[in-house]
mmCIF file of C-alpha atoms in Angstrom:
data_model
loop_
_atom_site.group_PDB
_atom_site.id
_atom_site.type_symbol
_atom_site.label_atom_id
_atom_site.label_comp_id
_atom_site.label_asym_id
_atom_site.label_seq_id
_atom_site.Cartn_x
_atom_site.Cartn_y
_atom_site.Cartn_z
ATOM 1 C CA MET U 1 -8.315 6.666 22.342
ATOM 2 C CA ALA U 2 -5.605 4.007 22.485
ATOM 3 C CA LEU U 3 -3.388 3.549 19.444
ATOM 4 C CA LEU U 4 -4.606 -0.022 18.872
ATOM 5 C CA GLU U 5 -8.183 1.280 18.579
ATOM 6 C CA THR U 6 -7.152 3.471 15.633
ATOM 7 C CA ILE U 7 -5.541 0.757 13.481
ATOM 8 C CA ARG U 8 -7.323 -1.943 11.516
ATOM 9 C CA SER U 9 -5.263 -4.541 9.685
ATOM 10 C CA PHE U 10 -5.668 -7.611 7.536
ATOM 11 C CA ILE U 11 -3.762 -9.863 5.156
ATOM 12 C CA GLY U 12 -5.387 -10.491 1.788
ATOM 13 C CA THR U 13 -4.591 -13.605 -0.252
ATOM 14 C CA HIS U 14 -6.043 -13.890 -3.743
ATOM 15 C CA ASP U 15 -5.748 -16.004 -6.877
ATOM 16 C CA GLN U 16 -4.445 -14.807 -10.213
ATOM 17 C CA ASP U 17 -6.834 -12.411 -11.988
ATOM 18 C CA TRP U 18 -8.669 -11.417 -8.762
ATOM 19 C CA GLU U 19 -9.907 -7.811 -8.825
ATOM 20 C CA ASP U 20 -11.300 -5.425 -6.257
ATOM 21 C CA GLU U 21 -14.982 -5.053 -7.042
ATOM 22 C CA GLN U 22 -14.779 -1.249 -7.044
ATOM 23 C CA LEU U 23 -12.568 1.741 -6.304
ATOM 24 C CA TRP U 24 -12.422 2.009 -2.511
ATOM 25 C CA THR U 25 -12.447 5.284 -0.604
ATOM 26 C CA HIS U 26 -12.081 5.570 3.175
ATOM 27 C CA HIS U 27 -11.173 8.216 5.727
ATOM 28 C CA GLU U 28 -8.171 6.289 7.072
ATOM 29 C CA LEU U 29 -4.604 6.474 5.791
ATOM 30 C CA GLU U 30 -3.614 3.174 4.190
ATOM 31 C CA ILE U 31 -0.288 1.380 4.056
ATOM 32 C CA THR U 32 -0.289 -1.773 1.918
ATOM 33 C CA MET U 33 2.724 -4.058 1.512
ATOM 34 C CA ILE U 34 2.810 -6.608 -1.281
ATOM 35 C CA LEU U 35 4.172 -9.753 0.398
ATOM 36 C CA GLU U 36 4.014 -12.205 -2.526
ATOM 37 C CA GLY U 37 3.097 -12.073 -6.189
ATOM 38 C CA SER U 38 2.321 -9.158 -8.465
ATOM 39 C CA GLY U 39 -0.615 -7.012 -9.428
ATOM 40 C CA ARG U 40 -1.880 -3.587 -10.444
ATOM 41 C CA PHE U 41 -2.616 -0.610 -8.207
ATOM 42 C CA ARG U 42 -5.321 1.560 -9.759
ATOM 43 C CA LEU U 43 -6.526 5.090 -9.238
ATOM 44 C CA ALA U 44 -9.419 6.666 -11.144
ATOM 45 C CA ASN U 45 -7.413 7.259 -14.356
ATOM 46 C CA THR U 46 -4.044 5.583 -13.801
ATOM 47 C CA GLU U 47 -2.536 2.285 -12.815
ATOM 48 C CA GLN U 48 0.885 1.002 -11.816
ATOM 49 C CA SER U 49 2.404 -2.453 -11.465
ATOM 50 C CA VAL U 50 3.144 -3.644 -7.930
ATOM 51 C CA GLU U 51 5.074 -6.689 -6.795
ATOM 52 C CA ALA U 52 6.462 -8.353 -3.691
ATOM 53 C CA GLY U 53 8.475 -5.810 -1.716
ATOM 54 C CA HIS U 54 6.429 -2.776 -2.760
ATOM 55 C CA VAL U 55 4.800 -0.619 -0.097
ATOM 56 C CA VAL U 56 1.896 1.559 -1.225
ATOM 57 C CA LEU U 57 1.156 4.698 0.817
ATOM 58 C CA ILE U 58 -2.420 5.880 0.205
ATOM 59 C CA PRO U 59 -3.744 9.145 1.668
ATOM 60 C CA ALA U 60 -7.235 9.323 3.128
ATOM 61 C CA ASN U 61 -10.170 9.741 0.725
ATOM 62 C CA VAL U 62 -8.273 8.683 -2.443
ATOM 63 C CA PRO U 63 -10.303 6.215 -4.575
ATOM 64 C CA HIS U 64 -8.133 3.168 -5.358
ATOM 65 C CA SER U 65 -8.172 -0.569 -6.012
ATOM 66 C CA PHE U 66 -5.832 -3.535 -6.333
ATOM 67 C CA HIS U 67 -5.896 -6.312 -8.941
ATOM 68 C CA ALA U 68 -3.889 -9.568 -9.041
ATOM 69 C CA VAL U 69 -1.772 -10.464 -12.083
ATOM 70 C CA THR U 70 -0.367 -13.553 -10.336
ATOM 71 C CA PRO U 71 -1.507 -15.115 -7.069
ATOM 72 C CA ILE U 72 -0.948 -12.308 -4.564
ATOM 73 C CA ARG U 73 -0.707 -11.764 -0.817
ATOM 74 C CA PHE U 74 -0.602 -8.356 0.829
ATOM 75 C CA GLY U 75 -0.783 -6.826 4.290
ATOM 76 C CA VAL U 76 -2.922 -3.742 4.899
ATOM 77 C CA LEU U 77 -2.903 -1.175 7.716
ATOM 78 C CA LEU U 78 -5.782 1.321 7.882
ATOM 79 C CA ILE U 79 -4.817 4.055 10.336
ATOM 80 C CA ASP U 80 -7.244 6.598 11.762
ATOM 81 C CA LYS U 81 -6.865 9.453 14.239
ATOM 82 C CA MET U 82 -3.102 9.287 14.574
ATOM 83 C CA PRO U 83 -1.294 12.115 16.350
ATOM 84 C CA ALA U 84 -0.776 15.151 14.103
ATOM 85 C CA HIS U 85 3.031 14.931 14.146
ATOM 86 C CA ILE U 86 2.934 11.298 12.954
ATOM 87 C CA GLN U 87 0.297 12.078 10.327
ATOM 88 C CA SER U 88 2.540 14.859 9.017
ATOM 89 C CA LEU U 89 5.372 12.296 8.633
ATOM 90 C CA PHE U 90 3.098 10.113 6.495
ATOM 91 C CA TYR U 91 2.135 13.050 4.283
ATOM 92 C CA SER U 92 5.781 14.111 3.985
ATOM 93 C CA MET U 93 6.498 10.751 2.309
ATOM 94 C CA ILE U 94 3.914 11.269 -0.422
ATOM 95 C CA GLN U 95 3.883 13.984 -3.051
ATOM 96 C CA GLY U 96 1.000 16.303 -3.882
ATOM 97 C CA GLY U 97 -1.539 14.265 -1.931
ATOM 98 C CA GLU U 98 -1.127 11.339 -4.356
ATOM 99 C CA PRO U 99 -0.339 7.738 -3.385
ATOM 100 C CA ARG U 100 3.291 6.652 -3.494
ATOM 101 C CA ILE U 101 4.846 3.256 -4.144
ATOM 102 C CA ILE U 102 8.129 2.541 -2.375
ATOM 103 C CA ALA U 103 10.225 -0.472 -3.399
ATOM 104 C CA LEU U 104 12.049 -2.478 -0.739
ATOM 105 C CA LYS U 105 15.232 -4.233 -1.807
ATOM 106 C CA ILE U 106 16.842 -7.278 -0.230
ATOM 107 C CA HIS U 107 20.277 -6.310 1.040
ATOM 108 C CA GLN U 108 22.872 -8.532 -0.643
ATOM 109 C CA SER U 109 25.005 -9.147 2.456
ATOM 110 C CA ILE U 110 22.113 -9.919 4.802
ATOM 111 C CA ARG U 111 19.666 -12.387 3.306
ATOM 112 C CA HIS U 112 16.718 -11.799 5.657
ATOM 113 C CA ASP U 113 16.752 -8.037 6.106
ATOM 114 C CA ALA U 114 15.322 -5.440 3.750
ATOM 115 C CA GLU U 115 16.438 -1.885 3.175
ATOM 116 C CA ALA U 116 14.217 0.844 1.793
ATOM 117 C CA VAL U 117 15.083 2.206 -1.602
ATOM 118 C CA SER U 118 14.541 5.937 -1.507
ATOM 119 C CA ALA U 119 13.518 6.175 -5.146
ATOM 120 C CA ASN U 120 9.835 6.693 -5.718
ATOM 121 C CA VAL U 121 8.114 4.404 -8.210
ATOM 122 C CA PRO U 122 5.997 6.850 -10.224
ATOM 123 C CA ILE U 123 2.333 6.139 -10.822
ATOM 124 C CA LYS U 124 1.577 6.544 -14.499
#
């Protein structure tokens, strides 16, 4: 199977106070990047604020949802059947099988590039 056949992607744009209609669960790994605005990332019993520049890594089969606090735009990759060595890299970036939020920071000397901040934003 070609790599492009294993990746689905979309960009979601929503108004303030939009909410996912349910907790979503799927067999693909998910990478979501908040492009504009702010919102809440929810698991069954916890939630965490997300904002532009945050990347959310979500393992397969973890119920989750997103909710807008301000108008929000985000890009989503749903990745299925990736090679084992690449899948192990994804899981090495998360802890205990739980989603992880990574904050990207604009580099002060280069206005249009971003650099990853290694600190994990804990989900409370």
